[in-house]
mmCIF file of C-alpha atoms in Angstrom:
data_model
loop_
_atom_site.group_PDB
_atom_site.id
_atom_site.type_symbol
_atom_site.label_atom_id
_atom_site.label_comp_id
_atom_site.label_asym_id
_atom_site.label_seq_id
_atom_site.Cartn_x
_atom_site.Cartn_y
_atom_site.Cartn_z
ATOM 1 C CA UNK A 249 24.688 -54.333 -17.707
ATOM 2 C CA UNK A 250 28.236 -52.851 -16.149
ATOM 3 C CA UNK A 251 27.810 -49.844 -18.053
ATOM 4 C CA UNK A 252 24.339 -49.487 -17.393
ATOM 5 C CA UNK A 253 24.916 -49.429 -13.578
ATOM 6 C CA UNK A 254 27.538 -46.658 -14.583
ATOM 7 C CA UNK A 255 25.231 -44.611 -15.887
ATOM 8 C CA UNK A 256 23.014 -44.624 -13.398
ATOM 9 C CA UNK A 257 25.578 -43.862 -10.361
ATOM 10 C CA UNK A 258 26.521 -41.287 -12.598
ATOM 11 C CA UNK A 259 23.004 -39.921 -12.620
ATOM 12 C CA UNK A 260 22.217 -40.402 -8.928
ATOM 13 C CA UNK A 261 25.912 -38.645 -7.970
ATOM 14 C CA UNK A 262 25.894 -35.069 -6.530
ATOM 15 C CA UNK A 263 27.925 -32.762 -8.556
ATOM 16 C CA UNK A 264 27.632 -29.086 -6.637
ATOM 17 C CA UNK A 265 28.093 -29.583 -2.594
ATOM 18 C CA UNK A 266 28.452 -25.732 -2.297
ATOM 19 C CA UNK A 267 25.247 -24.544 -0.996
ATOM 20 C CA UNK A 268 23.604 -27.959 -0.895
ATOM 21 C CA UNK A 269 20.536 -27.944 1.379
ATOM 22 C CA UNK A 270 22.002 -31.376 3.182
ATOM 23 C CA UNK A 271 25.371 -29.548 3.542
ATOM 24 C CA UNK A 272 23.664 -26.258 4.772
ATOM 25 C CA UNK A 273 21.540 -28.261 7.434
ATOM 26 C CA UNK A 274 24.520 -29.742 8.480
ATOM 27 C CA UNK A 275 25.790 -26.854 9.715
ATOM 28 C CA UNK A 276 23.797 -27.300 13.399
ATOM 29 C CA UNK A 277 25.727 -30.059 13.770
ATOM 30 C CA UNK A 278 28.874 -27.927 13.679
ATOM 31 C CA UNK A 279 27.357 -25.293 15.765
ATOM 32 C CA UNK A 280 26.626 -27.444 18.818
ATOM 33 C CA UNK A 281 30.064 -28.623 18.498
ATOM 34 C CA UNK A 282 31.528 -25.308 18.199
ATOM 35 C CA UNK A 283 29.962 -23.918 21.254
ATOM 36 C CA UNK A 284 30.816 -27.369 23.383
ATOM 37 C CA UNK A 285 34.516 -26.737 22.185
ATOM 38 C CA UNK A 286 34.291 -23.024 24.094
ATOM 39 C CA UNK A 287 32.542 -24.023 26.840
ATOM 40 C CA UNK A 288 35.412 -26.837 27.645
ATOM 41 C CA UNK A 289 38.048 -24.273 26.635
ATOM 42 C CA UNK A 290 36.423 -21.324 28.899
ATOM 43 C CA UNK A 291 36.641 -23.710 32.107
ATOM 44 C CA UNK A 292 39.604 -24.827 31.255
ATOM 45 C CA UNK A 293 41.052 -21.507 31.125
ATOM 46 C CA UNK A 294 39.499 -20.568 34.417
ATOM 47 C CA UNK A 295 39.817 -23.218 36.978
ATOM 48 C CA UNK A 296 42.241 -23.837 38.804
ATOM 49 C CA UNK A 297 44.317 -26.851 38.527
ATOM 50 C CA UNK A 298 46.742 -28.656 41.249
ATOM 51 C CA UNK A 299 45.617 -27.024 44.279
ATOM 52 C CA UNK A 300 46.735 -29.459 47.568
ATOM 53 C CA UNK A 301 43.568 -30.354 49.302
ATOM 54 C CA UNK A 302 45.368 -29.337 52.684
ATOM 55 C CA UNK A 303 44.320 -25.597 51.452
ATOM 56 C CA UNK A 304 41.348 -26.011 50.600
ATOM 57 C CA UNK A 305 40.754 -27.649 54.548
ATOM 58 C CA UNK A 306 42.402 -24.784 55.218
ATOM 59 C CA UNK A 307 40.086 -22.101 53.850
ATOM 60 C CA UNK A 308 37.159 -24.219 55.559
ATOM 61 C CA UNK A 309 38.597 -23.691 59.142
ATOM 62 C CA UNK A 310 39.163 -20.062 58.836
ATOM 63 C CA UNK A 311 35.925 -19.135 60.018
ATOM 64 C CA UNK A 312 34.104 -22.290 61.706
ATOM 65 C CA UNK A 313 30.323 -22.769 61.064
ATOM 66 C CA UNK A 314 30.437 -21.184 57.585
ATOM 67 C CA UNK A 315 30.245 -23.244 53.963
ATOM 68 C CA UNK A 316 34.036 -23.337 52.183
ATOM 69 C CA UNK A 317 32.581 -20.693 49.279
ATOM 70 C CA UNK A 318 31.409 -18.511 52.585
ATOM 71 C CA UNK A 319 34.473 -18.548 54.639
ATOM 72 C CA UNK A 320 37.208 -18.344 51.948
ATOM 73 C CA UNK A 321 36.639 -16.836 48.602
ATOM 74 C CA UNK A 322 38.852 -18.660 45.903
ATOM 75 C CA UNK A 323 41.051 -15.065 45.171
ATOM 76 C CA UNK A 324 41.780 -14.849 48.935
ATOM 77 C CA UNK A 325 42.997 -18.671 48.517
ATOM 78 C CA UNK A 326 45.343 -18.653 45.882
ATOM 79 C CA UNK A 327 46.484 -15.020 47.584
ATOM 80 C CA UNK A 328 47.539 -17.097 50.503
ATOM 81 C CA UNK A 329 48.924 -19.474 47.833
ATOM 82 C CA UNK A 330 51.122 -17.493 46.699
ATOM 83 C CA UNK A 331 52.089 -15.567 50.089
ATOM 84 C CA UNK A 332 53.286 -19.138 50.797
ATOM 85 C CA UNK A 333 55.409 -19.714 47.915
ATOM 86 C CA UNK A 334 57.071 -16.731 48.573
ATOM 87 C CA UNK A 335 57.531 -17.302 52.854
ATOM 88 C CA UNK A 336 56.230 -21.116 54.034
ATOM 89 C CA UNK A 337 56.502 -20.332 57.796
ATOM 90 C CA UNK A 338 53.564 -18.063 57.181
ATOM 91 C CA UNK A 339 51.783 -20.918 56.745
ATOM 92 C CA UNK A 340 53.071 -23.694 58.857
ATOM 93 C CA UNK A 341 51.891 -27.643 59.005
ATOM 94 C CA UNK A 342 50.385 -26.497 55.165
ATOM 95 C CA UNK A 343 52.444 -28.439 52.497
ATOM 96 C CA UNK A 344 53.563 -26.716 49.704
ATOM 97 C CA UNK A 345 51.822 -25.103 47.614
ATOM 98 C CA UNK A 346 51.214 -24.310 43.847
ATOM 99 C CA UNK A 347 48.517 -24.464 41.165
ATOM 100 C CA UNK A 348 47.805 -23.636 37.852
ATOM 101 C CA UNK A 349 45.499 -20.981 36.086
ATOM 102 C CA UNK A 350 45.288 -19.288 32.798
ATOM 103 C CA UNK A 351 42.829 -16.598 33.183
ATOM 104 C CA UNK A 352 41.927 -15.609 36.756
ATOM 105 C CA UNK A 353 38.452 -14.561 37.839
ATOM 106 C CA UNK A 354 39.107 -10.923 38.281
ATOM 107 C CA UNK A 355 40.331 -11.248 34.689
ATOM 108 C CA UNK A 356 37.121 -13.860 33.296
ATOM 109 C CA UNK A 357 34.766 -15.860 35.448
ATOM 110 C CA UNK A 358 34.410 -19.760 35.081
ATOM 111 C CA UNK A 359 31.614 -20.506 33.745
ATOM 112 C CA UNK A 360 30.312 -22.275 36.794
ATOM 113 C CA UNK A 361 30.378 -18.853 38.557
ATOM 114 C CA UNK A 362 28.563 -17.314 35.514
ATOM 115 C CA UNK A 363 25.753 -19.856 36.184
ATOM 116 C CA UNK A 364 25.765 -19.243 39.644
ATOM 117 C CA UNK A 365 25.394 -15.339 39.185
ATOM 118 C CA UNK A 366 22.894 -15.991 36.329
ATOM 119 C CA UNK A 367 20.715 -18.324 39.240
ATOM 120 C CA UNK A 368 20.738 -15.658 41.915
ATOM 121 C CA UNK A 369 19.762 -13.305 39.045
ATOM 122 C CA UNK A 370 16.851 -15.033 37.709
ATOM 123 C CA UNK A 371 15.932 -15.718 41.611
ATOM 124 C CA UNK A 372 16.404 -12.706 43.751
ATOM 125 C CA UNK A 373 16.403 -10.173 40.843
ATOM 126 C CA UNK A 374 18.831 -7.086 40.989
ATOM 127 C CA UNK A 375 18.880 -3.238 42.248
ATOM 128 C CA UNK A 376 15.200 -3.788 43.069
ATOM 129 C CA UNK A 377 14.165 -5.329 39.392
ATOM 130 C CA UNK A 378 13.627 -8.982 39.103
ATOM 131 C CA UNK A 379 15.143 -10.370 36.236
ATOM 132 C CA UNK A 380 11.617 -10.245 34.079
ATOM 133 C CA UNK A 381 11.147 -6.979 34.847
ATOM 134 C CA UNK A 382 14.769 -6.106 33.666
ATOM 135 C CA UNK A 383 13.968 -8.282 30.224
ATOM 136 C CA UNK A 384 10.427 -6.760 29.907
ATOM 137 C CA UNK A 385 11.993 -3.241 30.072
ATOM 138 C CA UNK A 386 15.148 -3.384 27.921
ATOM 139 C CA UNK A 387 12.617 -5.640 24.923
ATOM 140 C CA UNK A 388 9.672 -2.946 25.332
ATOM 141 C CA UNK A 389 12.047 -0.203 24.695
ATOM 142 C CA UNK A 390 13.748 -1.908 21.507
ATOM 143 C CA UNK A 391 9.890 -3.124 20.213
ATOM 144 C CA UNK A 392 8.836 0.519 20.652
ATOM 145 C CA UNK A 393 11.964 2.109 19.084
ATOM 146 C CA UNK A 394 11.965 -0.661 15.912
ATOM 147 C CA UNK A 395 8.321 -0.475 15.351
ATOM 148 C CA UNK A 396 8.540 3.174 14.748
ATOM 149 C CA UNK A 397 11.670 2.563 12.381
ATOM 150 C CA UNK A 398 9.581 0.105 10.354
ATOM 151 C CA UNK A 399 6.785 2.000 10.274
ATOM 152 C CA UNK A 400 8.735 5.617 9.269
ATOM 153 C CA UNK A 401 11.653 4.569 7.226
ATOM 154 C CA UNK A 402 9.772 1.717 5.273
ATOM 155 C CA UNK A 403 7.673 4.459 3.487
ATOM 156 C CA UNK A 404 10.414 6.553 2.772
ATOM 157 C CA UNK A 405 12.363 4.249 1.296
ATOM 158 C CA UNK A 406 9.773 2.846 -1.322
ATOM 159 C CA UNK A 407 8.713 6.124 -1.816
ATOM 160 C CA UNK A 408 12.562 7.232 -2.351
ATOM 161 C CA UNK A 409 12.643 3.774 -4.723
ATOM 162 C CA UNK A 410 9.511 4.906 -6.820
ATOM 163 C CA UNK A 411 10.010 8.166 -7.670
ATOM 164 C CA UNK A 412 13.338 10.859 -8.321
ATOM 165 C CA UNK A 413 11.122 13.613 -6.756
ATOM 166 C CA UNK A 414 10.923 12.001 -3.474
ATOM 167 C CA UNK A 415 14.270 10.934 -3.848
ATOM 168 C CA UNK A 416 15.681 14.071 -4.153
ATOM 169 C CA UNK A 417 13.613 15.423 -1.190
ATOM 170 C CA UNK A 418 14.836 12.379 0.866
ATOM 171 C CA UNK A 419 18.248 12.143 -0.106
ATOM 172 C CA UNK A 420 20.603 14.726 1.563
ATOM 173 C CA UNK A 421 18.938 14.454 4.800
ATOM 174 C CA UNK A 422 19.071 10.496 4.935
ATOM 175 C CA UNK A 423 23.083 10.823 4.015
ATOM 176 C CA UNK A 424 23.731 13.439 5.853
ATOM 177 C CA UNK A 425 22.388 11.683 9.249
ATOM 178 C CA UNK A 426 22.823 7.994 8.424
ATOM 179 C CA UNK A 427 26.563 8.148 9.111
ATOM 180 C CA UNK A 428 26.028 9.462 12.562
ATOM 181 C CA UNK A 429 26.517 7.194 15.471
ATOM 182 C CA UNK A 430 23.471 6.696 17.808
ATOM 183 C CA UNK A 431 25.712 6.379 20.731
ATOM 184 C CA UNK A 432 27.042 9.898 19.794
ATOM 185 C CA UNK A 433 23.506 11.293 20.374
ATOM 186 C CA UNK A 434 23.095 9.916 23.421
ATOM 187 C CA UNK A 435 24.193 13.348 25.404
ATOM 188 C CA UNK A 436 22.198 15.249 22.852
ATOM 189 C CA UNK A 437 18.735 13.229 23.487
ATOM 190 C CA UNK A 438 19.159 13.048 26.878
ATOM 191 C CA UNK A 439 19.145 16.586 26.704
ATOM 192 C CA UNK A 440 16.120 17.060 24.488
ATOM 193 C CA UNK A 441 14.105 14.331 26.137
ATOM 194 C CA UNK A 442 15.540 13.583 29.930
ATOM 195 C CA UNK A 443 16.554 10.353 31.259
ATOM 196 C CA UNK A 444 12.913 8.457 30.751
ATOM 197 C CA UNK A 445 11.558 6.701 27.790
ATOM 198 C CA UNK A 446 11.298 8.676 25.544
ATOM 199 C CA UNK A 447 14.722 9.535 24.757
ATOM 200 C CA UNK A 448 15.498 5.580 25.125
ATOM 201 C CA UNK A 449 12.960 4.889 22.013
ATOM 202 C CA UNK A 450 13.675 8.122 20.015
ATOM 203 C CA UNK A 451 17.243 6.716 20.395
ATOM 204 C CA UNK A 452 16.004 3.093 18.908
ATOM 205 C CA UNK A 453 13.798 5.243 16.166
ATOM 206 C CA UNK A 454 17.332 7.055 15.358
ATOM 207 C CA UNK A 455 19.096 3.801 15.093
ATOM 208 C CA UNK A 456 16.753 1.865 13.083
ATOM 209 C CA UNK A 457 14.897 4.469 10.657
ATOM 210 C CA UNK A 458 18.034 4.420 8.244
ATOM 211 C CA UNK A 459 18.859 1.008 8.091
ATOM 212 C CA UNK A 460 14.851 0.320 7.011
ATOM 213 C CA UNK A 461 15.149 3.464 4.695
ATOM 214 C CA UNK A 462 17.946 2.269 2.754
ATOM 215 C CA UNK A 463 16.706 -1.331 2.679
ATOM 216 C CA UNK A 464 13.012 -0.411 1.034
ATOM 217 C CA UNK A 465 14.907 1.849 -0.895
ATOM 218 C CA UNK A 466 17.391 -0.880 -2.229
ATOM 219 C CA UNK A 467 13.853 -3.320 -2.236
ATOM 220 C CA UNK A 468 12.503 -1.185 -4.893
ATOM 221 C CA UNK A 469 15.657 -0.374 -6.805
ATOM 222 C CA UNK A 470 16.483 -4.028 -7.126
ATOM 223 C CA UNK A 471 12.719 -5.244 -8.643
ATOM 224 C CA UNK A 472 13.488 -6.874 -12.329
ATOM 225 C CA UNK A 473 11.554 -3.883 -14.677
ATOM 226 C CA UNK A 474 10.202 -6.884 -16.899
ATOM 227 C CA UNK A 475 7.847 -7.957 -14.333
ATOM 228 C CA UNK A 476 6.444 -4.035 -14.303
ATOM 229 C CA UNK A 477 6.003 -4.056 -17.928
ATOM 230 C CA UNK A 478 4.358 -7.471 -18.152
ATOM 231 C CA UNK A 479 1.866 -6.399 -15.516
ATOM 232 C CA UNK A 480 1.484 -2.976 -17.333
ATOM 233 C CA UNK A 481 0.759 -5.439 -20.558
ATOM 234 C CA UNK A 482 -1.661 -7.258 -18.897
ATOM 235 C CA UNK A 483 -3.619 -4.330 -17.759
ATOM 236 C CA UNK A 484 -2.557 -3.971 -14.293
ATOM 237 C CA UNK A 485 -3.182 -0.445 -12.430
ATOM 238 C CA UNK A 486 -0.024 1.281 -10.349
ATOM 239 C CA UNK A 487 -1.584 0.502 -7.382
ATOM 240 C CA UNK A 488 -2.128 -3.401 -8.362
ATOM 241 C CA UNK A 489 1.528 -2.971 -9.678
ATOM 242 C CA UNK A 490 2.656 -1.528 -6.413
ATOM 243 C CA UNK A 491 1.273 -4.258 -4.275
ATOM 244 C CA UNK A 492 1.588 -7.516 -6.110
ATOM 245 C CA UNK A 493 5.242 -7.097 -8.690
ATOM 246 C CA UNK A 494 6.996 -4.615 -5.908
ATOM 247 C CA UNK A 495 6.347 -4.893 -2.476
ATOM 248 C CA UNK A 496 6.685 -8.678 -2.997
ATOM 249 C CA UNK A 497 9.958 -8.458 -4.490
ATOM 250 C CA UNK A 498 11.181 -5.517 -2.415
ATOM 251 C CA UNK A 499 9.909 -7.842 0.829
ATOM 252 C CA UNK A 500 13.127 -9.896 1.369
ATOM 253 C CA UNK A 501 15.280 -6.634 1.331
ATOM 254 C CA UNK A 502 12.971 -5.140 3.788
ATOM 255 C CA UNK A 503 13.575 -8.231 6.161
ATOM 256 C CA UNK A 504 17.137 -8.127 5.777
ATOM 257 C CA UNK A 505 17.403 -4.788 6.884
ATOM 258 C CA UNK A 506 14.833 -5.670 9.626
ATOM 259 C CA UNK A 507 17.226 -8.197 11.310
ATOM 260 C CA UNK A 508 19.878 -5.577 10.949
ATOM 261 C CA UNK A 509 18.539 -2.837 12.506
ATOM 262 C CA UNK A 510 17.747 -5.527 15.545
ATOM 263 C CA UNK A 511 20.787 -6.269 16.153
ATOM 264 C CA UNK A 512 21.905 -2.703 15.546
ATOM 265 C CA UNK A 513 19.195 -1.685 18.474
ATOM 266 C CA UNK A 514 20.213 -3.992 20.754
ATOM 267 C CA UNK A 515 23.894 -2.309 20.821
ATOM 268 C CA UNK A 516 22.266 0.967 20.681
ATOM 269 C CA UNK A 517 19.430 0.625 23.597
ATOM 270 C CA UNK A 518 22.305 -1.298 25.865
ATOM 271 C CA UNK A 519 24.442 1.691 25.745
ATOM 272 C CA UNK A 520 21.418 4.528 26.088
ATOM 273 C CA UNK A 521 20.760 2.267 29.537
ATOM 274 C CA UNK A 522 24.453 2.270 30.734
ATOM 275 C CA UNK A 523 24.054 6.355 30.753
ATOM 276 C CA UNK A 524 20.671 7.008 31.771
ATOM 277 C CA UNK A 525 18.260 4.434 33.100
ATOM 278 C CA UNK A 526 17.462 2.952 36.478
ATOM 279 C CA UNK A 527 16.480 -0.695 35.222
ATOM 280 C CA UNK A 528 16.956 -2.968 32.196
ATOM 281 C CA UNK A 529 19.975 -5.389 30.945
ATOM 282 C CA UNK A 530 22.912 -2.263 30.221
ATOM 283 C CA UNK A 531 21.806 -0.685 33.565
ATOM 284 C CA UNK A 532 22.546 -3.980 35.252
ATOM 285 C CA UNK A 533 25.902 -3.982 33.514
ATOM 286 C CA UNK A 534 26.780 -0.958 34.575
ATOM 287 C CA UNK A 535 25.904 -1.091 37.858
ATOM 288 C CA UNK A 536 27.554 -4.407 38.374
ATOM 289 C CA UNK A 537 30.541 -3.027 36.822
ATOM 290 C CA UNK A 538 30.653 -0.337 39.721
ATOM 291 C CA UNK A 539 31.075 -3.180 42.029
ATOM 292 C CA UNK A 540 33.238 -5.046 40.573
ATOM 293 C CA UNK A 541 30.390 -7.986 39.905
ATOM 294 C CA UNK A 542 32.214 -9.811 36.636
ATOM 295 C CA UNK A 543 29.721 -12.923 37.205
ATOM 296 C CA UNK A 544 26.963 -11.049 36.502
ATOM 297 C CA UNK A 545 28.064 -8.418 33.599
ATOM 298 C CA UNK A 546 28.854 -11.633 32.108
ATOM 299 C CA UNK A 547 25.216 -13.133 32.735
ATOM 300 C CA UNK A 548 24.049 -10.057 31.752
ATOM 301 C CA UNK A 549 25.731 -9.913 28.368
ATOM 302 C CA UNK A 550 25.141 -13.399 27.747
ATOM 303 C CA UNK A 551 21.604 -12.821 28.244
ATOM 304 C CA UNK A 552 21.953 -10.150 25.643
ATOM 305 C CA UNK A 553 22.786 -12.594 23.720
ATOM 306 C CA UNK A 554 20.379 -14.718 23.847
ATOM 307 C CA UNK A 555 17.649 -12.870 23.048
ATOM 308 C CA UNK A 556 19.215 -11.411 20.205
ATOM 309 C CA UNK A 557 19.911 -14.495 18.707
ATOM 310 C CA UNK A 558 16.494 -15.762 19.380
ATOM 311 C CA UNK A 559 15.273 -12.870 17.975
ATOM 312 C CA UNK A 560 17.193 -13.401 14.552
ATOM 313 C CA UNK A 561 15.625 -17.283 14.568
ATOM 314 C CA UNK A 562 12.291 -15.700 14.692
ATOM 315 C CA UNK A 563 12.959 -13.361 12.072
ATOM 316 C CA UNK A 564 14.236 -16.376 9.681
ATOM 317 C CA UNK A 565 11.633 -18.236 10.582
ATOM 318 C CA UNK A 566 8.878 -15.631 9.444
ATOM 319 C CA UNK A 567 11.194 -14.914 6.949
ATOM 320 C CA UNK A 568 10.687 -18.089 5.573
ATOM 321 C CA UNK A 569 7.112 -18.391 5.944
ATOM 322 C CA UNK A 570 6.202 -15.070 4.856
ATOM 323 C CA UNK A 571 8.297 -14.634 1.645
ATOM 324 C CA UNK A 572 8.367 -18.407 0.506
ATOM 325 C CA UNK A 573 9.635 -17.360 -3.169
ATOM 326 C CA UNK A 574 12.816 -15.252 -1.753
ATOM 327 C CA UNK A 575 15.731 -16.829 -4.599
ATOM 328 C CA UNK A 576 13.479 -18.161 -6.586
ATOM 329 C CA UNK A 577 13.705 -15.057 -9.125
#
């Protein structure tokens, strides 16, 4: 009986934790904590501790009839702080004075101010954009730019994968441009196409048409050759090959490459707005930046963010509904 119930622990015991689908959805977990452990440690870092409420009365009564965050701007207080450490009859009937900060805000805002700047953004919009309209833009620009990717460099590539002729054709000039930076081109296309649109999405088409040419190209390349000859053995035509043994195993490459050139756009379309737009996330960055207006880069970049991780969920998720036998050889 003892040995039997042995046995059938034995049976019942997990041997291989490494890449376990409890221990892999167990990661979330970790990931909320991880991002509560930065919060706590980013307003930690940037508040300020051990201020004397006598100066913060004081910053109320510099101006009367105005809020505390209206008539005394934290920097100005801990200025006068530290005016006082250095002379107290500057400040008389004020007790002394010191606090503690690690980071201050002209270095990184607290995250309260980030949400605050984030608030006003979403409400009162910026430079003449409201917040939608700056979203709307900057994801309309990136759609346009990837969709033509997909739709150019995807051909290519399988057509690169299926035959040496086409290969050849295809090769030097997708080597010889893939290495080049988008963001080097930027002078270059706004010379070719201005400052609208157009030079914003044939930026995006830049950026993304390699990354989807090497990935249908590697989509093809990587399709087992014993699944073509078993559907040539079972009377299959090229075209019936084509569509059913190697676009469905060149699929997951394709959507890896996908969610690479997205994040890949993102960097690129921010940086084609900091130089030559009038609206849209990077244009808020950089005119924020021009006024000193760290709260809302931040919020801005955060934002970024966002959507881009959003935007990788998405992809997962179709991922996963849309090529259900990805691993399974």
């Amino acid at each position: 009986m003892i040995e039997r119930l042995r046995r059938r622990r034995q049976a019942t015991r997990k041997t291989v934790t490494f890449g376990d689908a409890a221990e892999v959805g167990g990661a979330l977990r970790w990931t909320v904590v991880s991002l509560i452990v930065i919060l706590v440690m980013w307003f930690i870092s940037t508040t300020v501790w051990g201020l004397p409420q006598e100066w913060y009365d004081h910053a109320e009564e510099v101006r009367a009839g105005l809020s505390a965050d209206e008539s005394y701007g934290q920097r100005d207080l801990l200025r006068d702080c530290d005016r006082a450490a250095d002379d107290p009859s500057e400040f008389p009937g004020l007790s002394a004075c010191s606090y503690t900060q690690w980071l201050s805000e002209s270095t990184l805002p607290s995250p309260i101010q980030v949400w605050d700047a984030s608030w006003d953004f979403a409400i009162n919009g910026y430079s003449g954009f409201t917040l939608w309209q700056h979203l709307w833009l900057s994801f309309s620009r990136l759609a346009k730019g990837l969709f033509w990717g997909v739709v150019i460099g995807v051909p290519i590539g399988l057509a690169m994968g299926l035959s040496s002729r086409w290969r050849g054709i295809f090769d030097p000039v997708v080597e010889l441009l893939r290495p080049i930076p988008p963001l080097a081109l930027i002078p270059l296309f706004i010379v070719w196409f201005g400052i609208g649109e157009e030079g914003k999405v044939n930026l995006l088409l830049f950026a993304a048409i390699w990354i989807m040419v090497i990935a249908a190209r590697s989509g093809v390349l990587a399709v087992n050759t014993t699944k073509v000859h078993a559907a040539y053995s079972l009377g299959a035509s090229k075209a019936q090959v084509l569509r059913h043994v190697i676009l469905p195993n060149a699929l997951p490459e394709i959507f890896t490459g996908l969610r690479v050139a997205i994040g890949v756009c993102w960097g690129t379309l921010v940086a084609a707005e900091l130089l030559g737009a009038s609206s849209g996330l990077g244009f808020t960055i950089f005119k924020a930046r021009q006024f000193f207006l760290l709260d809302l880069m931040l919020s801005a970049v955060i934002l970024i963010s966002i959507l881009g991780v959003t935007m990788d969920v998405a992809m997962r998720m179709a991922e996963k509904r849309l090529i259900p036998w990805r691993g399974k050889g």
